[in-house]
């Protein structure tokens, strides 16, 4: 079993719909949670970063973390064709003096149709 | 444009060549990372530098040799690569190594002939 599970999709939605993405994880040591967006032939772009359980909102994006269920979500409101990309969840635990090792989900491909 | 700059964007090399990938950031970050990404897969960590010292090596073959000349620069020296090493090589940086988010460059797309 992978440490972080993410549905690969593709997830196809009409323009203007809400995109709902999620990841589950098994390592209770994970404390930092990130969502990245990756366009084809580009590097991952940081969208959201959260530390504690609860909700965080930034424009059209809302990230939710439920540590008790080991479940994180990303919602994209009023989706646009430009949101079509692969979305990667990532998480990390605190590693003393060694650096910040991210564990990624496999990524979900999202298609927003005009 | 990202704040982490990687050069070159594309590289084609033979198995006997020696080449280097370069990464630069000017955000004052003190942790820098090399990742390898194959098509339709997430990035895989290769190396971590924390305060210019190598802190994590994920059992990467010795044909990949990282170098951190200063806090803004990170190099990846390549020698005698194999066709299976063809991939997108991503550099990332974070404020330090204690859970801060990582910021990625757009990568170098490497093809081994």
Coordinates of C-alpha atoms in Angstrom, one line a residue:
Chain A
X1 CA 0.0 0.0 0.0
X2 CA 1.3 3.4 -0.9
X3 CA 1.8 6.0 1.8
X4 CA -0.3 8.5 -0.1
X5 CA -3.2 7.5 -2.4
X6 CA -4.7 9.8 -5.0
X7 CA -7.2 8.9 -7.8
X8 CA -5.4 9.3 -11.2
X9 CA -8.5 10.4 -13.0
X10 CA -8.9 11.8 -15.5
X11 CA -11.6 14.0 -13.9
X12 CA -13.6 15.8 -16.5
X13 CA -15.9 18.7 -15.6
X14 CA -17.8 21.4 -17.5
X15 CA -16.5 25.0 -17.2
X16 CA -17.9 26.7 -14.1
X17 CA -18.3 23.5 -12.1
X18 CA -16.6 22.8 -8.8
X19 CA -13.6 20.5 -9.0
X20 CA -13.1 18.2 -6.0
X21 CA -9.8 16.4 -5.4
X22 CA -8.7 14.4 -2.5
X23 CA -5.8 12.3 -1.1
X24 CA -5.7 9.8 1.7
X25 CA -2.6 8.9 3.6
X26 CA -1.4 6.3 6.1
X27 CA 1.5 8.0 7.9
X28 CA 0.3 9.8 11.0
X29 CA 3.6 11.6 11.2
X30 CA 2.7 13.8 8.3
X31 CA 2.1 17.4 9.5
X32 CA 2.5 19.6 6.4
X33 CA 0.2 19.3 3.4
X34 CA 0.6 20.9 0.0
X35 CA -1.3 20.9 -3.3
X36 CA 0.6 21.5 -6.5
X37 CA -0.6 22.1 -10.1
X38 CA 1.5 20.9 -12.9
X39 CA 0.9 21.8 -16.6
X40 CA 2.4 19.7 -19.3
X41 CA 6.2 20.3 -19.7
X42 CA 6.3 22.5 -16.6
X43 CA 7.3 22.1 -13.0
X44 CA 4.8 21.7 -10.2
X45 CA 3.4 25.1 -9.0
X46 CA 2.5 25.4 -5.3
X47 CA -1.2 26.2 -4.9
X48 CA -1.9 25.6 -1.2
X49 CA 0.1 24.9 1.9
X50 CA -1.5 23.9 5.2
X51 CA -0.2 22.8 8.6
X52 CA -3.1 22.0 10.8
X53 CA -6.5 20.4 10.4
X54 CA -9.3 22.7 9.0
X55 CA -9.9 24.8 6.0
X56 CA -7.8 27.3 4.1
X57 CA -9.1 29.5 1.3
X58 CA -7.2 31.4 -1.4
X59 CA -9.3 32.9 -4.1
X60 CA -11.1 30.1 -6.0
X61 CA -9.1 27.4 -4.1
X62 CA -10.1 25.8 -0.7
X63 CA -7.9 23.2 1.0
X64 CA -9.2 21.0 3.7
X65 CA -7.2 18.8 6.1
X66 CA -8.7 16.1 8.4
X67 CA -5.9 14.6 10.3
X68 CA -8.2 12.3 12.3
X69 CA -9.3 10.6 9.0
X70 CA -5.9 11.1 7.3
X71 CA -7.7 12.8 4.4
X72 CA -7.0 16.0 2.5
X73 CA -9.1 17.8 -0.2
X74 CA -8.8 20.6 -2.7
X75 CA -11.8 22.3 -4.1
X76 CA -11.6 24.6 -7.2
X77 CA -14.7 26.9 -7.6
X78 CA -15.8 28.3 -10.9
X79 CA -13.4 26.1 -12.8
X80 CA -11.9 27.4 -16.0
X81 CA -10.3 25.6 -19.0
X82 CA -7.0 27.0 -17.8
X83 CA -7.4 24.8 -14.7
X84 CA -6.9 21.8 -16.9
X85 CA -3.7 20.2 -15.5
X86 CA -2.4 17.5 -13.2
X87 CA -2.9 18.2 -9.5
X88 CA -0.5 16.6 -7.0
X89 CA -1.0 16.4 -3.3
X90 CA 2.2 16.3 -1.2
X91 CA 2.9 16.0 2.5
X92 CA 5.8 15.8 4.9
X93 CA 6.8 15.1 8.4
X94 CA 9.4 17.0 10.4
X95 CA 12.8 15.4 9.9
X96 CA 15.4 16.9 12.3
X97 CA 18.4 18.4 10.5
X98 CA 17.9 16.4 7.4
X99 CA 15.7 18.4 5.1
X100 CA 12.1 18.3 4.1
X101 CA 11.2 15.1 2.3
X102 CA 7.9 15.3 0.4
X103 CA 5.8 12.3 -0.2
X104 CA 3.6 12.8 -3.3
X105 CA 0.4 11.3 -4.4
X106 CA 0.3 9.9 -7.9
X107 CA -1.5 13.0 -9.3
X108 CA -5.0 13.6 -10.7
X109 CA -5.4 14.7 -14.2
X110 CA -8.2 17.3 -14.5
X111 CA -9.9 18.4 -17.7
X112 CA -12.2 21.4 -17.7
X113 CA -14.3 21.5 -20.8
X114 CA -15.5 24.9 -22.3
Chain B
X1 CA 7.9 32.3 -14.8
X2 CA 9.1 30.5 -11.7
X3 CA 11.6 31.9 -9.1
X4 CA 13.7 28.8 -9.4
X5 CA 15.6 28.9 -12.7
X6 CA 16.9 25.8 -14.4
X7 CA 19.2 25.5 -17.4
X8 CA 19.3 24.1 -19.9
X9 CA 15.6 23.5 -20.6
X10 CA 16.3 20.6 -22.9
X11 CA 19.4 18.4 -23.1
X12 CA 20.2 15.5 -25.4
X13 CA 23.4 13.5 -24.6
X14 CA 25.0 10.3 -25.5
X15 CA 25.8 7.6 -22.9
X16 CA 29.5 8.5 -22.9
X17 CA 29.0 12.3 -22.5
X18 CA 29.5 14.4 -19.4
X19 CA 27.1 17.3 -18.8
X20 CA 25.8 19.4 -16.0
X21 CA 22.4 20.7 -15.0
X22 CA 22.2 24.0 -13.2
X23 CA 19.7 25.5 -10.8
X24 CA 19.5 29.0 -9.3
X25 CA 17.2 30.6 -6.7
X26 CA 17.3 34.1 -5.2
X27 CA 14.7 33.7 -2.6
X28 CA 17.2 33.3 0.3
X29 CA 16.2 29.7 0.7
X30 CA 18.6 27.4 2.5
X31 CA 17.4 24.0 1.4
X32 CA 17.6 22.8 -2.3
X33 CA 16.5 19.6 -3.9
X34 CA 16.9 17.5 -7.0
X35 CA 14.0 15.4 -8.3
X36 CA 13.5 13.0 -11.2
X37 CA 10.1 12.8 -12.9
X38 CA 9.0 10.2 -15.4
X39 CA 6.0 10.7 -17.6
X40 CA 2.6 10.5 -15.8
X41 CA 4.4 9.9 -12.5
X42 CA 5.0 12.2 -9.5
X43 CA 8.5 13.6 -8.8
X44 CA 11.0 11.3 -7.1
X45 CA 13.4 12.8 -4.6
X46 CA 17.1 12.3 -5.5
X47 CA 19.1 14.7 -3.3
X48 CA 18.6 17.3 -0.6
X49 CA 21.0 20.0 0.4
X50 CA 20.4 21.8 3.7
X51 CA 22.6 24.9 4.4
X52 CA 24.9 23.8 1.5
X53 CA 25.5 20.3 3.0
X54 CA 24.2 17.1 1.4
X55 CA 21.6 15.8 3.9
X56 CA 19.7 13.2 1.9
X57 CA 20.8 11.0 -0.9
X58 CA 18.1 8.6 -1.9
X59 CA 20.5 5.8 -3.0
X60 CA 21.0 7.5 -6.4
X61 CA 23.5 5.9 -8.7
X62 CA 27.0 7.5 -8.7
X63 CA 26.6 8.5 -12.3
X64 CA 24.6 11.4 -10.8
X65 CA 26.8 13.8 -8.8
X66 CA 25.2 16.8 -7.0
X67 CA 27.1 19.9 -6.0
X68 CA 26.0 23.0 -4.1
X69 CA 28.6 25.8 -4.6
X70 CA 26.7 28.3 -2.6
X71 CA 23.3 28.9 -1.1
X72 CA 21.8 30.1 -4.4
X73 CA 23.2 27.5 -6.8
X74 CA 22.7 23.8 -7.2
X75 CA 24.3 21.6 -9.9
X76 CA 23.8 18.1 -11.0
X77 CA 26.7 16.5 -12.8
X78 CA 25.9 13.7 -15.2
X79 CA 28.3 11.0 -16.5
X80 CA 27.8 7.7 -18.3
X81 CA 24.0 7.9 -18.1
X82 CA 21.7 5.1 -19.3
X83 CA 18.6 5.4 -21.6
X84 CA 16.4 4.8 -18.6
X85 CA 17.7 8.1 -17.1
X86 CA 15.8 10.0 -19.7
X87 CA 13.3 12.1 -17.7
X88 CA 12.4 15.6 -16.5
X89 CA 14.9 16.7 -13.8
X90 CA 13.4 19.2 -11.4
X91 CA 15.1 21.5 -8.9
X92 CA 13.3 22.9 -5.9
X93 CA 14.0 25.1 -2.9
X94 CA 12.5 25.8 0.4
X95 CA 13.1 28.3 3.2
X96 CA 14.8 25.6 5.2
X97 CA 14.4 21.9 5.9
X98 CA 11.7 22.1 8.6
X99 CA 8.4 21.6 6.7
X100 CA 8.3 24.8 4.6
X101 CA 6.8 24.3 1.2
X102 CA 9.0 23.6 -1.8
X103 CA 9.1 25.8 -4.9
X104 CA 9.9 24.1 -8.1
X105 CA 11.6 25.2 -11.3
X106 CA 10.3 24.1 -14.7
X107 CA 12.9 21.4 -15.1
X108 CA 15.4 20.1 -17.6
X109 CA 14.1 17.6 -20.0
X110 CA 16.9 15.1 -20.5
X111 CA 17.1 12.6 -23.3
X112 CA 19.8 9.9 -23.4
X113 CA 20.6 8.5 -26.8

